[in-house]
GROMACS .gro file of C-alpha atoms in nm:
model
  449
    1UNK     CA    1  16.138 -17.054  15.498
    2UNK     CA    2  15.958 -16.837  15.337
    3UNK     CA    3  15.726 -17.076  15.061
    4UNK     CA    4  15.379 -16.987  14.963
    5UNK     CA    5  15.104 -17.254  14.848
    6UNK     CA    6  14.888 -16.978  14.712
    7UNK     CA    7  14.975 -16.581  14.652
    8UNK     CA    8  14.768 -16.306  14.739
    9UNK     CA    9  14.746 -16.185  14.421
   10UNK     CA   10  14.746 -15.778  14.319
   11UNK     CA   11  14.479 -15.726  14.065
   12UNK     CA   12  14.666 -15.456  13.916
   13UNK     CA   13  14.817 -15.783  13.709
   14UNK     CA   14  14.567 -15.909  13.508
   15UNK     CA   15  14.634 -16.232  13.483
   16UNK     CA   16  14.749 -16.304  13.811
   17UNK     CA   17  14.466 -16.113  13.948
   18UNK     CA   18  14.217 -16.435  13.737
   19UNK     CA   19  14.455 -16.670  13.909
   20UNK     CA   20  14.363 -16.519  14.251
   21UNK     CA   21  13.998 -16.500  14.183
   22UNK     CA   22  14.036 -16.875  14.074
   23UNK     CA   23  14.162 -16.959  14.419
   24UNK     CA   24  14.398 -17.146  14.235
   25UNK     CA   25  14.749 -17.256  14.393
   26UNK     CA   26  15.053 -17.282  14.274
   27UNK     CA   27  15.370 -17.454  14.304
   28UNK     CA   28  15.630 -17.358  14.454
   29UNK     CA   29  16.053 -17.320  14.353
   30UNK     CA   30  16.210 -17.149  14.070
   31UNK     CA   31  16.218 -17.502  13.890
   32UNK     CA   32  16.557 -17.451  13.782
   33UNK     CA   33  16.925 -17.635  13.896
   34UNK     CA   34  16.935 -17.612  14.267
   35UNK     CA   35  17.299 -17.452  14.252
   36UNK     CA   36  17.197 -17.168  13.997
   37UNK     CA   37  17.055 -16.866  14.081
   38UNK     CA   38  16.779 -16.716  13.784
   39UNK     CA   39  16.813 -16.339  13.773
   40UNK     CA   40  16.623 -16.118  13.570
   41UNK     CA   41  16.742 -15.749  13.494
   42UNK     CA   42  16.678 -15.483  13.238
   43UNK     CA   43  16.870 -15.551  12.919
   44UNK     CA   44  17.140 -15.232  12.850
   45UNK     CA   45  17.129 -15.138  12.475
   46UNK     CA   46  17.326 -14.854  12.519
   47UNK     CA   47  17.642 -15.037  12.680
   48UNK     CA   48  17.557 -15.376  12.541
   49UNK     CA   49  17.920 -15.527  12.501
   50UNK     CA   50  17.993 -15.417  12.847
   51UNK     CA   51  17.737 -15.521  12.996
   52UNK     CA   52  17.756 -15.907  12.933
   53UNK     CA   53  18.108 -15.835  13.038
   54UNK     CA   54  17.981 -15.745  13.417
   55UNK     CA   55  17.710 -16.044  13.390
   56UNK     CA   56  18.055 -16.242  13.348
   57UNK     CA   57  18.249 -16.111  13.615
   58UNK     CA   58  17.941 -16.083  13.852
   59UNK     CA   59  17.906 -16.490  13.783
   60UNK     CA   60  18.254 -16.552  13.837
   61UNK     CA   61  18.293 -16.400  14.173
   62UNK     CA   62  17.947 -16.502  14.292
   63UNK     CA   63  18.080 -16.879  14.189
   64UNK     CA   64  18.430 -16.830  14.362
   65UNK     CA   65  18.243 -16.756  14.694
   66UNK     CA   66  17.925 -16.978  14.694
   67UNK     CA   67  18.006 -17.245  14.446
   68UNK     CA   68  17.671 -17.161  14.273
   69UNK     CA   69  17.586 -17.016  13.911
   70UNK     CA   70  17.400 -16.702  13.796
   71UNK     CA   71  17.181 -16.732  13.462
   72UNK     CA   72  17.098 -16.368  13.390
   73UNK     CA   73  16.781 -16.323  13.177
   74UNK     CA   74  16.671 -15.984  13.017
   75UNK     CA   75  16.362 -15.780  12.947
   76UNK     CA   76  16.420 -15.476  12.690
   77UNK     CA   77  16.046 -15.308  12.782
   78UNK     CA   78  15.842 -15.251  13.074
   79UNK     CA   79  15.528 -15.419  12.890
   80UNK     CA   80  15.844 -15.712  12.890
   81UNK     CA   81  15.929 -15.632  13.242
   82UNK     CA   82  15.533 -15.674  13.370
   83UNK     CA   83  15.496 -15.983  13.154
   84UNK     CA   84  15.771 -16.185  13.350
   85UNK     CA   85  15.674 -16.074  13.683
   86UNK     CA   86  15.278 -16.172  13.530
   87UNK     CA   87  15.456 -16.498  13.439
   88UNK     CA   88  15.655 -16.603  13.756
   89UNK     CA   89  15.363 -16.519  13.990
   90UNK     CA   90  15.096 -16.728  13.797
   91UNK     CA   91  15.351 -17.047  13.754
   92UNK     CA   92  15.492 -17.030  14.116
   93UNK     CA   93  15.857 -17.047  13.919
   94UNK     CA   94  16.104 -16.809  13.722
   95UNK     CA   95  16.382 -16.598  13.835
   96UNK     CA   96  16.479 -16.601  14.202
   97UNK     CA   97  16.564 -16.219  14.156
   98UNK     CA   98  16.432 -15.964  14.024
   99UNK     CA   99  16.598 -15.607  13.982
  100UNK     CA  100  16.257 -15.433  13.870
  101UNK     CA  101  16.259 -15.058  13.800
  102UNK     CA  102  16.105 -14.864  14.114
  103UNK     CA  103  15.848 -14.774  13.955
  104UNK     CA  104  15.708 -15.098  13.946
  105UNK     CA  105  15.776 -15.190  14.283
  106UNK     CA  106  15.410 -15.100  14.406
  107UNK     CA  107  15.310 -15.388  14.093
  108UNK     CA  108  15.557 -15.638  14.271
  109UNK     CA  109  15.458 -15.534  14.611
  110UNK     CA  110  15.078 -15.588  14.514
  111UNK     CA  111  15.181 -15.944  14.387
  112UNK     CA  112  15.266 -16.120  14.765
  113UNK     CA  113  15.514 -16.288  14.520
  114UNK     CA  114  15.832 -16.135  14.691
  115UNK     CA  115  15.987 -16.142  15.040
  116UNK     CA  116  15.834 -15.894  15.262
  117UNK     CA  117  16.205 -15.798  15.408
  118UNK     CA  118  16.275 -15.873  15.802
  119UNK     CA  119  16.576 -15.730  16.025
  120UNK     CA  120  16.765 -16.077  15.908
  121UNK     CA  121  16.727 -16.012  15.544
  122UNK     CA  122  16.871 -15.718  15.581
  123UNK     CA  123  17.163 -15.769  15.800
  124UNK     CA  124  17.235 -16.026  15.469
  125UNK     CA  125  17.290 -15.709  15.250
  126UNK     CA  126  17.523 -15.546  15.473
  127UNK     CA  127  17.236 -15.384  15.649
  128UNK     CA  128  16.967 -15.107  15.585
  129UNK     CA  129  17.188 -14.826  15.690
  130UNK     CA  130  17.478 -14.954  15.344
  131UNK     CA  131  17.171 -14.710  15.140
  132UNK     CA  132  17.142 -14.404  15.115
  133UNK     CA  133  16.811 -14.293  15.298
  134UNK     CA  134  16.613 -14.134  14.936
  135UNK     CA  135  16.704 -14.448  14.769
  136UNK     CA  136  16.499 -14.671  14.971
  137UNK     CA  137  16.205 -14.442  14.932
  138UNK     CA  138  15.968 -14.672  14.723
  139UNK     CA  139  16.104 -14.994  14.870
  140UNK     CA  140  15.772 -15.040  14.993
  141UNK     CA  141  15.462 -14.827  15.145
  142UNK     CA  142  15.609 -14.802  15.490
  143UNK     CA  143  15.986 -14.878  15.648
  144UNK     CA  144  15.821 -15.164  15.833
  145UNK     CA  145  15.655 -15.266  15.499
  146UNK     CA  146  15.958 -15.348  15.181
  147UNK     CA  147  16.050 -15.541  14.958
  148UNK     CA  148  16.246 -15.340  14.747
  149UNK     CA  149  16.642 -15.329  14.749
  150UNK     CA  150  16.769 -15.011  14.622
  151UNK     CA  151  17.030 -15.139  14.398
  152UNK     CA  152  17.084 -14.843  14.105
  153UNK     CA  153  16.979 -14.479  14.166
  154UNK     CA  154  16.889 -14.259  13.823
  155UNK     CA  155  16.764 -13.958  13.903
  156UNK     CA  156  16.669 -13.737  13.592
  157UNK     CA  157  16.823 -13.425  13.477
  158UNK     CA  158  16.928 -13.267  13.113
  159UNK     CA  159  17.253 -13.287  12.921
  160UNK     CA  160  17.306 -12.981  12.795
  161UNK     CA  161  17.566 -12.826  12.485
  162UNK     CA  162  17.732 -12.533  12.673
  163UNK     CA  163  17.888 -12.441  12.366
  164UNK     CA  164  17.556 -12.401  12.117
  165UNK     CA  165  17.422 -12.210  12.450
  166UNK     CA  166  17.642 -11.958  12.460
  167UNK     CA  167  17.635 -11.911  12.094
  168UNK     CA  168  17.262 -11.805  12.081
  169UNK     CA  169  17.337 -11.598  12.426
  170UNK     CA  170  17.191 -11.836  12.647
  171UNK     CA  171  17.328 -11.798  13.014
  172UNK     CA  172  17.079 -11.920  13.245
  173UNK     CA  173  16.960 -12.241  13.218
  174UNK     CA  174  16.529 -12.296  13.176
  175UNK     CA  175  16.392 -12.358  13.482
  176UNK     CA  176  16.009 -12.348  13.328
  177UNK     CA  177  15.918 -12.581  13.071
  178UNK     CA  178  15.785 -12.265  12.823
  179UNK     CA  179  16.138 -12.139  12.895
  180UNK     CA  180  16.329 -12.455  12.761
  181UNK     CA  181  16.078 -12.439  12.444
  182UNK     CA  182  16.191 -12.044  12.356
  183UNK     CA  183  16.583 -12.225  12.422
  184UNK     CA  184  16.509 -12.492  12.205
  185UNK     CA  185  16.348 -12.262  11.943
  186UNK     CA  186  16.599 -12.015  11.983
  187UNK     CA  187  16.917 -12.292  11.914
  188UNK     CA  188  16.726 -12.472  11.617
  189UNK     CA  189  16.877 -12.417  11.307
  190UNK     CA  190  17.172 -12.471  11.040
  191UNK     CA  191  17.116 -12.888  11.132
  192UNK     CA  192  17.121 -12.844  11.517
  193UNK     CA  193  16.779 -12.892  11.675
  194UNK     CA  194  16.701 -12.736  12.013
  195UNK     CA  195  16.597 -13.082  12.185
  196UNK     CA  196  16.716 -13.426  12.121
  197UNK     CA  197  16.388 -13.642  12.234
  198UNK     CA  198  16.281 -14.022  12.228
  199UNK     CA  199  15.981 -14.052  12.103
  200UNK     CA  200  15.944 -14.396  12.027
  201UNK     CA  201  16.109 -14.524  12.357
  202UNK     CA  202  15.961 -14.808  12.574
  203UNK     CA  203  16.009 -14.591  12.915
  204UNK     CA  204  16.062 -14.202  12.854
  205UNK     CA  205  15.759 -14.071  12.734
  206UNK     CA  206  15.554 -14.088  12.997
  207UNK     CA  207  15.818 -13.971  13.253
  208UNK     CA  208  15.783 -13.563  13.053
  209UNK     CA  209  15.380 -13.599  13.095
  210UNK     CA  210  15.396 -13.708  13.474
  211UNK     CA  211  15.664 -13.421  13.559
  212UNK     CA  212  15.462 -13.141  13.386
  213UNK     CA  213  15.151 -13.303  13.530
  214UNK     CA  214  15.354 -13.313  13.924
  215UNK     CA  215  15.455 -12.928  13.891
  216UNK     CA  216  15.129 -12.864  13.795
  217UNK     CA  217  14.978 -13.033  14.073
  218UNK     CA  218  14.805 -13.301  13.906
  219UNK     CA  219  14.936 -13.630  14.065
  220UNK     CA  220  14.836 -13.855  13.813
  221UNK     CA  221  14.691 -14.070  14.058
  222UNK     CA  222  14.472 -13.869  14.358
  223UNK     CA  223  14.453 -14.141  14.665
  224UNK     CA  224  14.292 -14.403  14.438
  225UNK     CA  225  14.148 -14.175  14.161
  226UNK     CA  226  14.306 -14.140  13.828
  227UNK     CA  227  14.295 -13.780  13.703
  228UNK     CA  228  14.428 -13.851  13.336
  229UNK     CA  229  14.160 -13.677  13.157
  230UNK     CA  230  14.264 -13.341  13.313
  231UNK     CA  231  14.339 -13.043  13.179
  232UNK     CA  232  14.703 -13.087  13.294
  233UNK     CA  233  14.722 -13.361  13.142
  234UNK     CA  234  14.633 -13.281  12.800
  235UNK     CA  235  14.843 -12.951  12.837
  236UNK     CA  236  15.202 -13.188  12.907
  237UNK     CA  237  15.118 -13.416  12.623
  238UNK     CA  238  15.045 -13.115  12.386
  239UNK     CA  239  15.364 -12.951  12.500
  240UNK     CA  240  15.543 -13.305  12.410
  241UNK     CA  241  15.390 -13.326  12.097
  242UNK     CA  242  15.411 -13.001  11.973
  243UNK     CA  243  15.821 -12.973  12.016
  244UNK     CA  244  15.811 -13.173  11.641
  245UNK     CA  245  15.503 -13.097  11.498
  246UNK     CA  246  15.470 -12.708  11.601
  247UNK     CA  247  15.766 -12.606  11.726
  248UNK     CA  248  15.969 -12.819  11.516
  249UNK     CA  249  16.269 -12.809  11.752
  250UNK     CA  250  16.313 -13.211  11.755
  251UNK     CA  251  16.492 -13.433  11.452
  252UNK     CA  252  16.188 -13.501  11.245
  253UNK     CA  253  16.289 -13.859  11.285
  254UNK     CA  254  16.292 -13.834  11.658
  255UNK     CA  255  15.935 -13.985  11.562
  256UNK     CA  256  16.094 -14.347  11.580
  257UNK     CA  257  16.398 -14.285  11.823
  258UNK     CA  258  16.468 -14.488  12.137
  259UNK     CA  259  16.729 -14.320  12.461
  260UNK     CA  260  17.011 -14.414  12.314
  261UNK     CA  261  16.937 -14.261  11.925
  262UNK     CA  262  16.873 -13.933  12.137
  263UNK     CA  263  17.166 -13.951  12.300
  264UNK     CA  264  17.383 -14.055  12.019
  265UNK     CA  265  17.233 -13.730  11.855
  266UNK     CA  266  17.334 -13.482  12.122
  267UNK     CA  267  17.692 -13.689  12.166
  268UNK     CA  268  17.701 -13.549  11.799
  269UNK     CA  269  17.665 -13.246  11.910
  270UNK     CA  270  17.321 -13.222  11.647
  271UNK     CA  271  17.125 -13.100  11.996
  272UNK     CA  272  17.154 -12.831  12.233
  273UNK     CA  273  16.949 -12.981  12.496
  274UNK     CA  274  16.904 -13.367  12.546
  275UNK     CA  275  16.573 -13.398  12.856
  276UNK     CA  276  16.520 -13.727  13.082
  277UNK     CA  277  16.859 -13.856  13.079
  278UNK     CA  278  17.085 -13.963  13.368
  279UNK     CA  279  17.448 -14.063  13.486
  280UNK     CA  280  17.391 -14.344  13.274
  281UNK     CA  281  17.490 -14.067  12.946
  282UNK     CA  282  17.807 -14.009  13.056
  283UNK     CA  283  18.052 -14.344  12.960
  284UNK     CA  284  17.943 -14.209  12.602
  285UNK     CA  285  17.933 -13.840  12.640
  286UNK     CA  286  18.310 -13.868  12.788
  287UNK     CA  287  18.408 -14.012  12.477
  288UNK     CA  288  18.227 -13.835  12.226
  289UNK     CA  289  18.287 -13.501  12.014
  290UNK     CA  290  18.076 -13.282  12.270
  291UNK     CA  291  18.313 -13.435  12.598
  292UNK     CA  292  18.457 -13.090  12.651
  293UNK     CA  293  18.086 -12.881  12.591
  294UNK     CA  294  17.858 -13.057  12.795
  295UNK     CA  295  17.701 -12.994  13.159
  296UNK     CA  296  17.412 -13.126  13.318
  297UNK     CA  297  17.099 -12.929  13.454
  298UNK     CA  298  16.792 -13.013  13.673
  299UNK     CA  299  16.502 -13.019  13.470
  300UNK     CA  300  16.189 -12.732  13.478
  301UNK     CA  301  15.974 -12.768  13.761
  302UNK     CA  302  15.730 -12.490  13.620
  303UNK     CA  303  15.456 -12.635  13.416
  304UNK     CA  304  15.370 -12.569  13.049
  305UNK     CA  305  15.171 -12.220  13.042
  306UNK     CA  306  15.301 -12.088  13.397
  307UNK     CA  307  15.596 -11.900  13.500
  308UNK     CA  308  15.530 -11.991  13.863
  309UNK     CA  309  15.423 -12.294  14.014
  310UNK     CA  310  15.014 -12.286  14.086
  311UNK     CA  311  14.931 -12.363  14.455
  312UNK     CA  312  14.973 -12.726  14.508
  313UNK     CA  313  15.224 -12.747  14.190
  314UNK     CA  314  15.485 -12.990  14.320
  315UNK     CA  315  15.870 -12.893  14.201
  316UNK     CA  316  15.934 -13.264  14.105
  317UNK     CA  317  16.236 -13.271  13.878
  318UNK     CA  318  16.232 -13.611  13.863
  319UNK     CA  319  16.059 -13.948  13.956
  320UNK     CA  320  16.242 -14.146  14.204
  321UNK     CA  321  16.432 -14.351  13.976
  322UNK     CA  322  16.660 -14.650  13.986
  323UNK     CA  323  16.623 -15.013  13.995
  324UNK     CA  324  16.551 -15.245  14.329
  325UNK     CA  325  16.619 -15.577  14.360
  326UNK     CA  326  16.342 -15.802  14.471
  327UNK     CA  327  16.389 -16.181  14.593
  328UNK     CA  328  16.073 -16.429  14.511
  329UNK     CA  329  15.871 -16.594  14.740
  330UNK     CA  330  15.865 -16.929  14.555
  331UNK     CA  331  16.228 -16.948  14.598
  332UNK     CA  332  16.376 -17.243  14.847
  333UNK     CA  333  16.501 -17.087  15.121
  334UNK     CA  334  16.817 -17.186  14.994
  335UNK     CA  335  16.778 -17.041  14.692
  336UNK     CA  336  16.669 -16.728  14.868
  337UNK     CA  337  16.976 -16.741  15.066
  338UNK     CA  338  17.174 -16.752  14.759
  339UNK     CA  339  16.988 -16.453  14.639
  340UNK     CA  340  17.054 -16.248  14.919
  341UNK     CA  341  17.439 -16.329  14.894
  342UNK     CA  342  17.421 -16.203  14.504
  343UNK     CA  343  17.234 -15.885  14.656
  344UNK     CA  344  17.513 -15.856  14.905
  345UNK     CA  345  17.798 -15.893  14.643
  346UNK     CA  346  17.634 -15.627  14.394
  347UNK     CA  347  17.556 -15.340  14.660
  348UNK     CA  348  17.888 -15.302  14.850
  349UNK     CA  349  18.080 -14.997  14.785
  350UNK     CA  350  18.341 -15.115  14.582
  351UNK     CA  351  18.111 -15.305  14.337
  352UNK     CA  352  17.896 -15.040  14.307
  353UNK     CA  353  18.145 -14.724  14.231
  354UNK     CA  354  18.275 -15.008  13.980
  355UNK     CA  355  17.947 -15.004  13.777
  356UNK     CA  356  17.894 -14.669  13.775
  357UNK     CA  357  18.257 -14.616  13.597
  358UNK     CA  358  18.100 -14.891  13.322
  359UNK     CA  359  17.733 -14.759  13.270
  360UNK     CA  360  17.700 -14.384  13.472
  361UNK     CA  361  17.445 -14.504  13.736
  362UNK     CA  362  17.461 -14.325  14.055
  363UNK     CA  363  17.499 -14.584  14.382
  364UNK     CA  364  17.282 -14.628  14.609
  365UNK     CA  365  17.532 -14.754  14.858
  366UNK     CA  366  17.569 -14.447  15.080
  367UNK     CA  367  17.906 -14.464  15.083
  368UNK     CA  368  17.977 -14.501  14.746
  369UNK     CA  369  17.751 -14.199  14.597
  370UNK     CA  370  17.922 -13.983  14.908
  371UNK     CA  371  18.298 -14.081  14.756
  372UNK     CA  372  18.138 -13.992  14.393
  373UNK     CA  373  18.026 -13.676  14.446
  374UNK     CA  374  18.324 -13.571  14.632
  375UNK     CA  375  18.511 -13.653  14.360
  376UNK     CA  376  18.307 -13.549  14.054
  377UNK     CA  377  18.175 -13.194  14.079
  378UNK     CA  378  17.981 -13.253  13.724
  379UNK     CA  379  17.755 -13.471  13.951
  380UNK     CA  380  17.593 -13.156  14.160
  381UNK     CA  381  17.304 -13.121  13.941
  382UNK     CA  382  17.190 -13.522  13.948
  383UNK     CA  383  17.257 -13.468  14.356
  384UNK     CA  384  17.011 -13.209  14.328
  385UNK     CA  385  16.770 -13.363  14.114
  386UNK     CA  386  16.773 -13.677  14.369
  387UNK     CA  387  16.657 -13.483  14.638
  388UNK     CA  388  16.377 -13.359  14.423
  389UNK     CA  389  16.265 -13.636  14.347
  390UNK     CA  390  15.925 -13.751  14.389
  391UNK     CA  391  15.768 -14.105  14.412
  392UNK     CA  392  15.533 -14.234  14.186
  393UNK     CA  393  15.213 -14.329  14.299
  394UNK     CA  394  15.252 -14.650  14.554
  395UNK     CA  395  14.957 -14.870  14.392
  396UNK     CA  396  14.931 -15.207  14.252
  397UNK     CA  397  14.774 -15.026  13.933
  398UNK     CA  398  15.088 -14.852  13.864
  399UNK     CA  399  15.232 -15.045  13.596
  400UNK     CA  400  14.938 -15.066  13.369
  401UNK     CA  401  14.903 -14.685  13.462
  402UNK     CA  402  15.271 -14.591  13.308
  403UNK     CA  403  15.179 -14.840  13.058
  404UNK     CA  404  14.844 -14.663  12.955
  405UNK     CA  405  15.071 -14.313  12.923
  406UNK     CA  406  15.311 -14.441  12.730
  407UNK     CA  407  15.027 -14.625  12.498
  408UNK     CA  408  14.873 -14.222  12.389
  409UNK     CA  409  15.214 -14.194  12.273
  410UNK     CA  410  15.242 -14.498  12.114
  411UNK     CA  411  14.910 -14.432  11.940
  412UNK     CA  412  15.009 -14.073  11.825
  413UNK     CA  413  15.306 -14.162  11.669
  414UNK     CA  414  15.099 -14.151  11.343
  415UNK     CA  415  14.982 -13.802  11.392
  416UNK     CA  416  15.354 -13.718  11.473
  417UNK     CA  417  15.495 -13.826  11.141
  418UNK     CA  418  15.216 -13.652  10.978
  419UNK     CA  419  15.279 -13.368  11.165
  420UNK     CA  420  14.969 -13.309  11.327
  421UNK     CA  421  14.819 -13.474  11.669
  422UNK     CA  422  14.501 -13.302  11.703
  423UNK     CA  423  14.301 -13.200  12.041
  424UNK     CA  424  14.030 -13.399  11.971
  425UNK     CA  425  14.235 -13.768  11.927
  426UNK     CA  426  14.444 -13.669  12.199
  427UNK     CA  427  14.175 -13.627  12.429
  428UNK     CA  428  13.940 -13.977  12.304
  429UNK     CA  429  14.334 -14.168  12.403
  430UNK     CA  430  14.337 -13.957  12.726
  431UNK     CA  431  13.947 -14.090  12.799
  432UNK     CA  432  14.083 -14.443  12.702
  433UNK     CA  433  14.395 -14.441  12.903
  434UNK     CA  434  14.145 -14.302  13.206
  435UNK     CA  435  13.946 -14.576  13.150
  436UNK     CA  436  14.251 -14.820  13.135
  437UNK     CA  437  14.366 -14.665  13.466
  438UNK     CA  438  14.056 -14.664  13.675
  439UNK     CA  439  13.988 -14.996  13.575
  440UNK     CA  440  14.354 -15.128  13.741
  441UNK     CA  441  14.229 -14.945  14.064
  442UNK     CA  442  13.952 -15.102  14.079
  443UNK     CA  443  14.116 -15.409  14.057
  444UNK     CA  444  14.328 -15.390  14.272
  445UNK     CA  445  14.103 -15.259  14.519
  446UNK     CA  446  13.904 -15.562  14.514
  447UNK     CA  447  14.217 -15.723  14.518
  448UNK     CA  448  14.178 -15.625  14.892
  449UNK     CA  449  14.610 -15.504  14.862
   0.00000   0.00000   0.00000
């Protein structure tokens, strides 16, 4: 059994980190029906129809084999997503399950809310060796150390319109970020904008800043420094600002688009490039007008200004992206063993090669991506991407981190509409967001996780 009185709480979380300094315990069990398991996942407003259809059928055949229920519960945000893990660790109760976005793992791993996994737990999910060995790489901050899952893997590439490309005489694809500006300029025009972007997304933005920041060999977080307020920095955020209000090779009303506006605009074929998207595009790229014109390419790994990578520049095309699944501590250990058995019934092969034909993402059962890619040559690029992939930083602070990069975006989305975001705002929200940042480390280094 696996019950806790009191959590070790990751200061990273604000509020839990005032419960820990309380000394405060708290009580244990997901308070819920005995014979229904609480899950909490990302909401899917892309596939929405669909996917309450899979909730369904994952219910179904979790109640033909156990006799138990699943309630699924959704968060649309990750400011929603840290809220209910904030929740569930200061109550001692809430979902049994989480499937949490990797990069928030560290923020769940700081917690001591979830099951540190043994040998047992995962001989209950058809064993360690079902994943595929990059999947599992932010389960936790060593193999002997997890608590991740890997359930969904999403690593990040760019859709792009073969047929606007080779109108403008565009053969090669931009492998520097300057380079996919001079595209983008170059295949704006006559109502088709060079890049489709999502400015006003919950998740995306700050994905294009940490990238540019990685290849320029600024790691965002330096051991257990912040380096926000650096030069790097400020030159990926003025490179993502000034595609609409310099360049002007982004829908002016880009300004107030989520992921799936900017993909609906390059399924239009209104874009020639469409940045940060994943598998997940392609249900709705197969069916739209651009199914016969569109490829997929690893994104730059040359930062803004450079036509080389810098010594120390990482070539990080993408973060390592996906979901993992996480099981709560507070859980009975019969609700945990319930959980487990969901895990198991989501992560074989055949379950997972089924959801990527529904929603695009990649498996991380190994056998399932290896049977994908075999069969789908499109996929290559995404392969590619995956094995440049980099982890985010593993640190409690991480959340309110991503949330403090996403919040200069958030706060220039004035400047954006009026076309300007000037150097000298940018950099007072880049001193703030420091500020934000080194505060969470600090936190959670007296946190003593």
């Amino acid at each position: 059994m696996r019950r806790t009185s009191k959590l070790a709480v990751g200061a990273a979380i604000v509020a839990a980190a005032v419960l820990a300094l309380q000394g405060c315990a708290v009580v244990d069990g997901s308070g819920d029906d005995p014979d229904t398991l609480r899950v909490m996942i990302g909401a899917n407003t892309t596939y929405p129809e669909q996917y309450a259809q899979w909730q369904r059928d994952v219910a179904a055949e979790f109640h033909r084999k156990t006799g138990a229920d699943v309630q699924f519960e959704t968060y649309a945000s990750g400011q929603e997503e840290l809220t209910a893990i904030q929740t569930s660790v200061i109550s001692g109760q809430g979902p049994d399950v989480y499937s949490i976005g990797t990069t928030f793992t560290p923020t769940a791993y700081a917690t001591g809310a979830f099951v540190r996994l043994t040998d047992a737990d995962w001989d209950a999910v058809g064993g360690k060796d079902r994943f595929s060995a990059a999947t599992l790489g932010i389960s936790g901050p060593s193999s002997s150390r997890q608590i991740g899952i890997p359930q969904h893997s999403r690593p990040f590439v760019m859709a792009v319109n073969k047929r606007i490309l080779a109108e403008h005489g565009i053969t090669e694809m931009p492998t520097t970020w300057d380079q996919l500006t001079a595209d983008a300029r170059a295949t704006t025009g006559d109502g088709t904008y060079g890049l489709a972007v999502a400015y006003a997304d919950g998740f995306d933005p700050w994905k294009y800043v940490w990238g540019m920041s990685q290849n320029a060999g600024n790691h965002i977080v330096d051991g257990s420094t912040a380096t926000i307020d650096r030069p790097a920095v400020q030159k990926a955020y003025q490179t993502y600002f000034d595609w609409m209000t310099k360049d002007e090779v982004v829908d002016p009303a880009a300004v107030g688009w989520n992921n799936s506006q900017a993909l609906a605009a390059f399924a239009d074929g209104k874009a020639a490039f469409f940045p940060m998207t994943t598998t997940t595009a392609i249900p709705n790229l197969d069916k739209s007008p651009v199914a016969n014109d569109y490829e997929f390419a690893v994104l730059p790994t040359v930062p803004p200004g450079a036509d080389t990578r810098p010594a120390g520049g990482v070539a990080a095309a993408s973060i390592l992206s996906g979901d993992n699944l996480v099981v709560a501590n507070y859980s009975s250990a019969e609700k945990q063993q319930l959980a487990f058995e969901f895990v198991n019934e989501i992560t074989t092969a055949s379950a997972q090669k089924h959801y990527y034909e529904l929603f695009g993402d990649l498996p991380t059962n190994k056998t399932a991506a290896g049977e994908l890619a075999a069969e789908n040559p499109k996929l290559a690029p995404i392969v590619q991407a995956g094995t440049l992939s980099e982890p985010t930083a593993f640190t409690g602070a991480w959340a309110d981190i991503q949330l403090a990069l996403v919040n200069v975006v958030t706060q220039s989305i004035p400047g954006l509409k009026a076309g300007d975001v000037s150097d000298a705002a940018l950099g007072q929200r880049l001193a703030a967001a420091q500020k934000d940042a080194t505060g969470s480390i600090q936190r959670q280094k007296n946190g003593g996780l």
